[in-house]
């Protein structure tokens, strides 16, 4: 929804029979259903959201044609081109993201075998927000900035965690405790070796 409630931003196509990526981003008027095309991103995209002030439409998209949405892109309302917020500085796949009420963005990004929280302030400067013992997945942010997220590791199943900035996250559920008490999950080990040219 746009902040005023007069329109909603959607992903849609009028060529559902095509085997190409024909989805585009539209603004739909609530009053009369009129659709205005805002952008035709290249490749697959999704997770469309609107900034708190209604000036930016954000979505997860591709740098080129795919194969999967990788970066967070920002489309200023009224303009015809989106900019890649994360492509140059992060170079990691964005899994999930949320706008915060001050205009900053918190996102969950892949980092090797782990995931971590990264934030962008209102000036779009990247900051590492949180690297924890558990890997954050989907998350939600409350009005006061408290983050609830699904966390897991290779040896701990998914549980709900609460994180307040500047503090260590707290695990608040024990949904999978009976399973973990009955079965031991194998701890992964990383092996490194030198190739023929000395490269590790």
mmCIF file of C-alpha atoms in Angstrom:
data_model
loop_
_atom_site.group_PDB
_atom_site.id
_atom_site.type_symbol
_atom_site.label_atom_id
_atom_site.label_comp_id
_atom_site.label_asym_id
_atom_site.label_seq_id
_atom_site.Cartn_x
_atom_site.Cartn_y
_atom_site.Cartn_z
ATOM 1 C CA UNK A 1 0.000 0.000 0.000
ATOM 2 C CA UNK A 2 1.061 3.576 -0.603
ATOM 3 C CA UNK A 3 0.980 5.577 2.657
ATOM 4 C CA UNK A 4 -2.128 7.570 1.676
ATOM 5 C CA UNK A 5 -4.119 4.422 0.941
ATOM 6 C CA UNK A 6 -5.171 5.639 -2.508
ATOM 7 C CA UNK A 7 -3.160 3.038 -4.416
ATOM 8 C CA UNK A 8 -1.361 -0.247 -4.033
ATOM 9 C CA UNK A 9 1.822 -1.451 -5.760
ATOM 10 C CA UNK A 10 1.574 -4.893 -7.376
ATOM 11 C CA UNK A 11 3.487 -7.388 -9.486
ATOM 12 C CA UNK A 12 1.416 -8.552 -12.476
ATOM 13 C CA UNK A 13 1.490 -9.702 -16.080
ATOM 14 C CA UNK A 14 -0.977 -9.607 -18.964
ATOM 15 C CA UNK A 15 0.942 -12.394 -20.727
ATOM 16 C CA UNK A 16 0.490 -15.416 -18.435
ATOM 17 C CA UNK A 17 0.906 -17.753 -21.391
ATOM 18 C CA UNK A 18 4.514 -16.676 -21.977
ATOM 19 C CA UNK A 19 7.475 -18.720 -20.780
ATOM 20 C CA UNK A 20 9.473 -15.517 -20.384
ATOM 21 C CA UNK A 21 9.584 -13.181 -17.389
ATOM 22 C CA UNK A 22 6.772 -10.809 -18.337
ATOM 23 C CA UNK A 23 5.845 -9.612 -14.832
ATOM 24 C CA UNK A 24 6.030 -5.884 -14.251
ATOM 25 C CA UNK A 25 5.475 -3.477 -11.360
ATOM 26 C CA UNK A 26 2.226 -1.508 -11.459
ATOM 27 C CA UNK A 27 0.455 1.072 -9.350
ATOM 28 C CA UNK A 28 -3.260 0.266 -9.015
ATOM 29 C CA UNK A 29 -5.785 2.966 -8.138
ATOM 30 C CA UNK A 30 -8.158 1.832 -5.402
ATOM 31 C CA UNK A 31 -10.886 4.190 -6.629
ATOM 32 C CA UNK A 32 -11.220 2.909 -10.192
ATOM 33 C CA UNK A 33 -8.774 0.005 -10.642
ATOM 34 C CA UNK A 34 -6.668 1.837 -13.220
ATOM 35 C CA UNK A 35 -3.180 0.371 -13.569
ATOM 36 C CA UNK A 36 -0.055 2.361 -14.327
ATOM 37 C CA UNK A 37 3.153 0.509 -15.197
ATOM 38 C CA UNK A 38 6.059 1.694 -13.061
ATOM 39 C CA UNK A 39 8.843 -0.652 -14.140
ATOM 40 C CA UNK A 40 9.576 -3.810 -16.152
ATOM 41 C CA UNK A 41 12.533 -5.331 -14.261
ATOM 42 C CA UNK A 42 14.854 -7.754 -16.056
ATOM 43 C CA UNK A 43 14.676 -11.311 -14.801
ATOM 44 C CA UNK A 44 12.666 -12.634 -11.871
ATOM 45 C CA UNK A 45 11.837 -10.303 -8.976
ATOM 46 C CA UNK A 46 9.591 -10.115 -5.926
ATOM 47 C CA UNK A 47 9.049 -8.936 -2.335
ATOM 48 C CA UNK A 48 7.770 -5.494 -3.346
ATOM 49 C CA UNK A 49 7.517 -2.989 -0.494
ATOM 50 C CA UNK A 50 7.023 0.764 -0.176
ATOM 51 C CA UNK A 51 9.188 3.049 1.978
ATOM 52 C CA UNK A 52 7.482 4.679 4.994
ATOM 53 C CA UNK A 53 7.395 8.082 3.263
ATOM 54 C CA UNK A 54 6.022 6.571 0.034
ATOM 55 C CA UNK A 55 8.874 7.928 -2.095
ATOM 56 C CA UNK A 56 10.535 4.605 -2.923
ATOM 57 C CA UNK A 57 9.332 1.232 -4.143
ATOM 58 C CA UNK A 58 11.757 -1.545 -3.205
ATOM 59 C CA UNK A 59 12.015 -5.108 -4.474
ATOM 60 C CA UNK A 60 14.395 -8.054 -4.672
ATOM 61 C CA UNK A 61 15.625 -8.335 -8.233
ATOM 62 C CA UNK A 62 18.396 -9.442 -10.566
ATOM 63 C CA UNK A 63 21.431 -7.584 -11.827
ATOM 64 C CA UNK A 64 20.878 -9.034 -15.274
ATOM 65 C CA UNK A 65 18.380 -11.747 -16.225
ATOM 66 C CA UNK A 66 18.607 -14.125 -13.296
ATOM 67 C CA UNK A 67 18.526 -16.877 -12.406
ATOM 68 C CA UNK A 68 17.274 -15.789 -8.944
ATOM 69 C CA UNK A 69 16.574 -12.424 -7.311
ATOM 70 C CA UNK A 70 19.838 -11.490 -5.610
ATOM 71 C CA UNK A 71 19.918 -7.771 -4.834
ATOM 72 C CA UNK A 72 17.733 -5.099 -3.254
ATOM 73 C CA UNK A 73 16.661 -2.487 -5.798
ATOM 74 C CA UNK A 74 15.055 0.909 -5.179
ATOM 75 C CA UNK A 75 12.692 2.661 -7.589
ATOM 76 C CA UNK A 76 11.964 6.336 -6.833
ATOM 77 C CA UNK A 77 8.233 6.930 -7.381
ATOM 78 C CA UNK A 78 7.751 8.892 -10.593
ATOM 79 C CA UNK A 79 11.054 7.782 -12.136
ATOM 80 C CA UNK A 80 11.632 5.084 -14.741
ATOM 81 C CA UNK A 81 14.811 3.378 -13.515
ATOM 82 C CA UNK A 82 15.675 1.491 -10.332
ATOM 83 C CA UNK A 83 19.056 1.611 -8.596
ATOM 84 C CA UNK A 84 20.777 -1.410 -7.068
ATOM 85 C CA UNK A 85 21.296 -0.684 -3.366
ATOM 86 C CA UNK A 86 23.272 -3.809 -2.458
ATOM 87 C CA UNK A 87 25.071 -4.829 -5.672
ATOM 88 C CA UNK A 88 28.258 -2.805 -5.221
ATOM 89 C CA UNK A 89 28.799 -2.912 -1.462
ATOM 90 C CA UNK A 90 27.278 -6.183 -0.258
ATOM 91 C CA UNK A 91 27.643 -8.668 -3.140
ATOM 92 C CA UNK A 92 25.672 -11.273 -1.195
ATOM 93 C CA UNK A 93 22.203 -12.662 -1.820
ATOM 94 C CA UNK A 94 19.495 -10.798 0.071
ATOM 95 C CA UNK A 95 17.028 -13.250 1.607
ATOM 96 C CA UNK A 96 14.554 -10.897 3.311
ATOM 97 C CA UNK A 97 14.305 -7.204 4.197
ATOM 98 C CA UNK A 98 12.164 -4.639 6.032
ATOM 99 C CA UNK A 99 11.806 -0.872 5.927
ATOM 100 C CA UNK A 100 12.128 0.749 9.351
ATOM 101 C CA UNK A 101 10.076 3.789 10.287
ATOM 102 C CA UNK A 102 13.089 6.144 10.120
ATOM 103 C CA UNK A 103 13.631 5.276 6.454
ATOM 104 C CA UNK A 104 16.477 2.832 7.050
ATOM 105 C CA UNK A 105 16.442 -0.763 5.802
ATOM 106 C CA UNK A 106 17.285 -3.962 7.678
ATOM 107 C CA UNK A 107 18.044 -7.011 5.571
ATOM 108 C CA UNK A 108 19.044 -10.626 5.988
ATOM 109 C CA UNK A 109 21.897 -11.611 3.656
ATOM 110 C CA UNK A 110 23.779 -14.813 2.891
ATOM 111 C CA UNK A 111 27.428 -14.799 3.996
ATOM 112 C CA UNK A 112 29.092 -18.064 2.986
ATOM 113 C CA UNK A 113 27.446 -20.869 4.964
ATOM 114 C CA UNK A 114 25.786 -18.343 7.291
ATOM 115 C CA UNK A 115 23.298 -15.482 7.168
ATOM 116 C CA UNK A 116 23.591 -12.122 8.886
ATOM 117 C CA UNK A 117 21.717 -8.867 9.377
ATOM 118 C CA UNK A 118 22.913 -5.818 7.442
ATOM 119 C CA UNK A 119 21.370 -2.357 7.649
ATOM 120 C CA UNK A 120 21.355 0.683 5.393
ATOM 121 C CA UNK A 121 20.766 4.042 7.038
ATOM 122 C CA UNK A 122 18.480 6.669 5.434
ATOM 123 C CA UNK A 123 21.514 7.919 3.444
ATOM 124 C CA UNK A 124 21.883 4.366 2.054
ATOM 125 C CA UNK A 125 25.228 3.693 3.783
ATOM 126 C CA UNK A 126 25.771 0.027 4.663
ATOM 127 C CA UNK A 127 26.361 -1.035 8.253
ATOM 128 C CA UNK A 128 26.780 -4.548 9.670
ATOM 129 C CA UNK A 129 23.845 -4.903 12.039
ATOM 130 C CA UNK A 130 24.250 -8.318 13.608
ATOM 131 C CA UNK A 131 26.203 -11.565 13.219
ATOM 132 C CA UNK A 132 25.005 -14.177 15.670
ATOM 133 C CA UNK A 133 25.669 -17.785 16.630
ATOM 134 C CA UNK A 134 22.319 -18.632 15.039
ATOM 135 C CA UNK A 135 21.490 -17.849 11.416
ATOM 136 C CA UNK A 136 18.567 -15.440 11.000
ATOM 137 C CA UNK A 137 15.946 -16.276 8.366
ATOM 138 C CA UNK A 138 12.539 -14.635 8.005
ATOM 139 C CA UNK A 139 12.002 -11.733 10.385
ATOM 140 C CA UNK A 140 9.618 -8.985 11.459
ATOM 141 C CA UNK A 141 10.310 -5.633 13.142
ATOM 142 C CA UNK A 142 8.048 -4.072 15.792
ATOM 143 C CA UNK A 143 7.280 -0.364 16.127
ATOM 144 C CA UNK A 144 10.062 0.083 18.713
ATOM 145 C CA UNK A 145 12.633 -1.678 16.494
ATOM 146 C CA UNK A 146 12.618 -5.062 18.244
ATOM 147 C CA UNK A 147 13.311 -7.850 15.749
ATOM 148 C CA UNK A 148 11.669 -11.267 15.892
ATOM 149 C CA UNK A 149 13.361 -13.784 13.619
ATOM 150 C CA UNK A 150 13.480 -17.476 12.815
ATOM 151 C CA UNK A 151 16.968 -18.715 13.687
ATOM 152 C CA UNK A 152 18.708 -22.009 13.012
ATOM 153 C CA UNK A 153 22.121 -23.620 12.645
ATOM 154 C CA UNK A 154 23.344 -26.907 11.200
ATOM 155 C CA UNK A 155 22.860 -28.505 14.626
ATOM 156 C CA UNK A 156 19.858 -26.515 15.946
ATOM 157 C CA UNK A 157 16.437 -26.568 14.315
ATOM 158 C CA UNK A 158 14.357 -23.471 13.656
ATOM 159 C CA UNK A 159 13.144 -21.516 16.666
ATOM 160 C CA UNK A 160 11.884 -17.996 17.288
ATOM 161 C CA UNK A 161 14.403 -15.451 18.559
ATOM 162 C CA UNK A 162 13.983 -11.875 19.823
ATOM 163 C CA UNK A 163 16.729 -9.313 19.183
ATOM 164 C CA UNK A 164 16.979 -5.773 20.494
ATOM 165 C CA UNK A 165 19.728 -3.687 18.918
ATOM 166 C CA UNK A 166 22.890 -3.673 21.001
ATOM 167 C CA UNK A 167 21.881 -6.871 22.823
ATOM 168 C CA UNK A 168 22.402 -10.571 22.265
ATOM 169 C CA UNK A 169 19.370 -12.317 20.709
ATOM 170 C CA UNK A 170 17.239 -14.459 23.026
ATOM 171 C CA UNK A 171 15.688 -17.745 21.971
ATOM 172 C CA UNK A 172 12.034 -17.618 23.088
ATOM 173 C CA UNK A 173 10.598 -20.918 21.807
ATOM 174 C CA UNK A 174 11.486 -24.587 22.276
ATOM 175 C CA UNK A 175 9.250 -26.030 19.554
ATOM 176 C CA UNK A 176 11.838 -28.546 18.370
ATOM 177 C CA UNK A 177 13.273 -29.476 21.777
ATOM 178 C CA UNK A 178 11.720 -32.988 21.796
ATOM 179 C CA UNK A 179 13.310 -33.769 18.432
ATOM 180 C CA UNK A 180 16.701 -32.385 19.445
ATOM 181 C CA UNK A 181 16.609 -34.403 22.701
ATOM 182 C CA UNK A 182 15.919 -37.611 20.775
ATOM 183 C CA UNK A 183 18.250 -37.132 17.803
ATOM 184 C CA UNK A 184 21.756 -35.709 17.637
ATOM 185 C CA UNK A 185 22.427 -33.613 14.541
ATOM 186 C CA UNK A 186 25.869 -34.085 12.979
ATOM 187 C CA UNK A 187 28.125 -31.083 13.372
ATOM 188 C CA UNK A 188 29.639 -30.092 10.008
ATOM 189 C CA UNK A 189 33.393 -29.732 9.673
ATOM 190 C CA UNK A 190 35.235 -27.675 7.058
ATOM 191 C CA UNK A 191 38.245 -29.293 5.394
ATOM 192 C CA UNK A 192 40.783 -27.188 3.498
ATOM 193 C CA UNK A 193 43.612 -28.328 1.281
ATOM 194 C CA UNK A 194 46.123 -26.897 -1.180
ATOM 195 C CA UNK A 195 45.589 -27.332 -4.887
ATOM 196 C CA UNK A 196 48.459 -28.142 -7.290
ATOM 197 C CA UNK A 197 49.362 -24.445 -7.561
ATOM 198 C CA UNK A 198 49.265 -23.789 -3.820
ATOM 199 C CA UNK A 199 45.833 -22.166 -3.819
ATOM 200 C CA UNK A 200 43.801 -23.147 -0.763
#
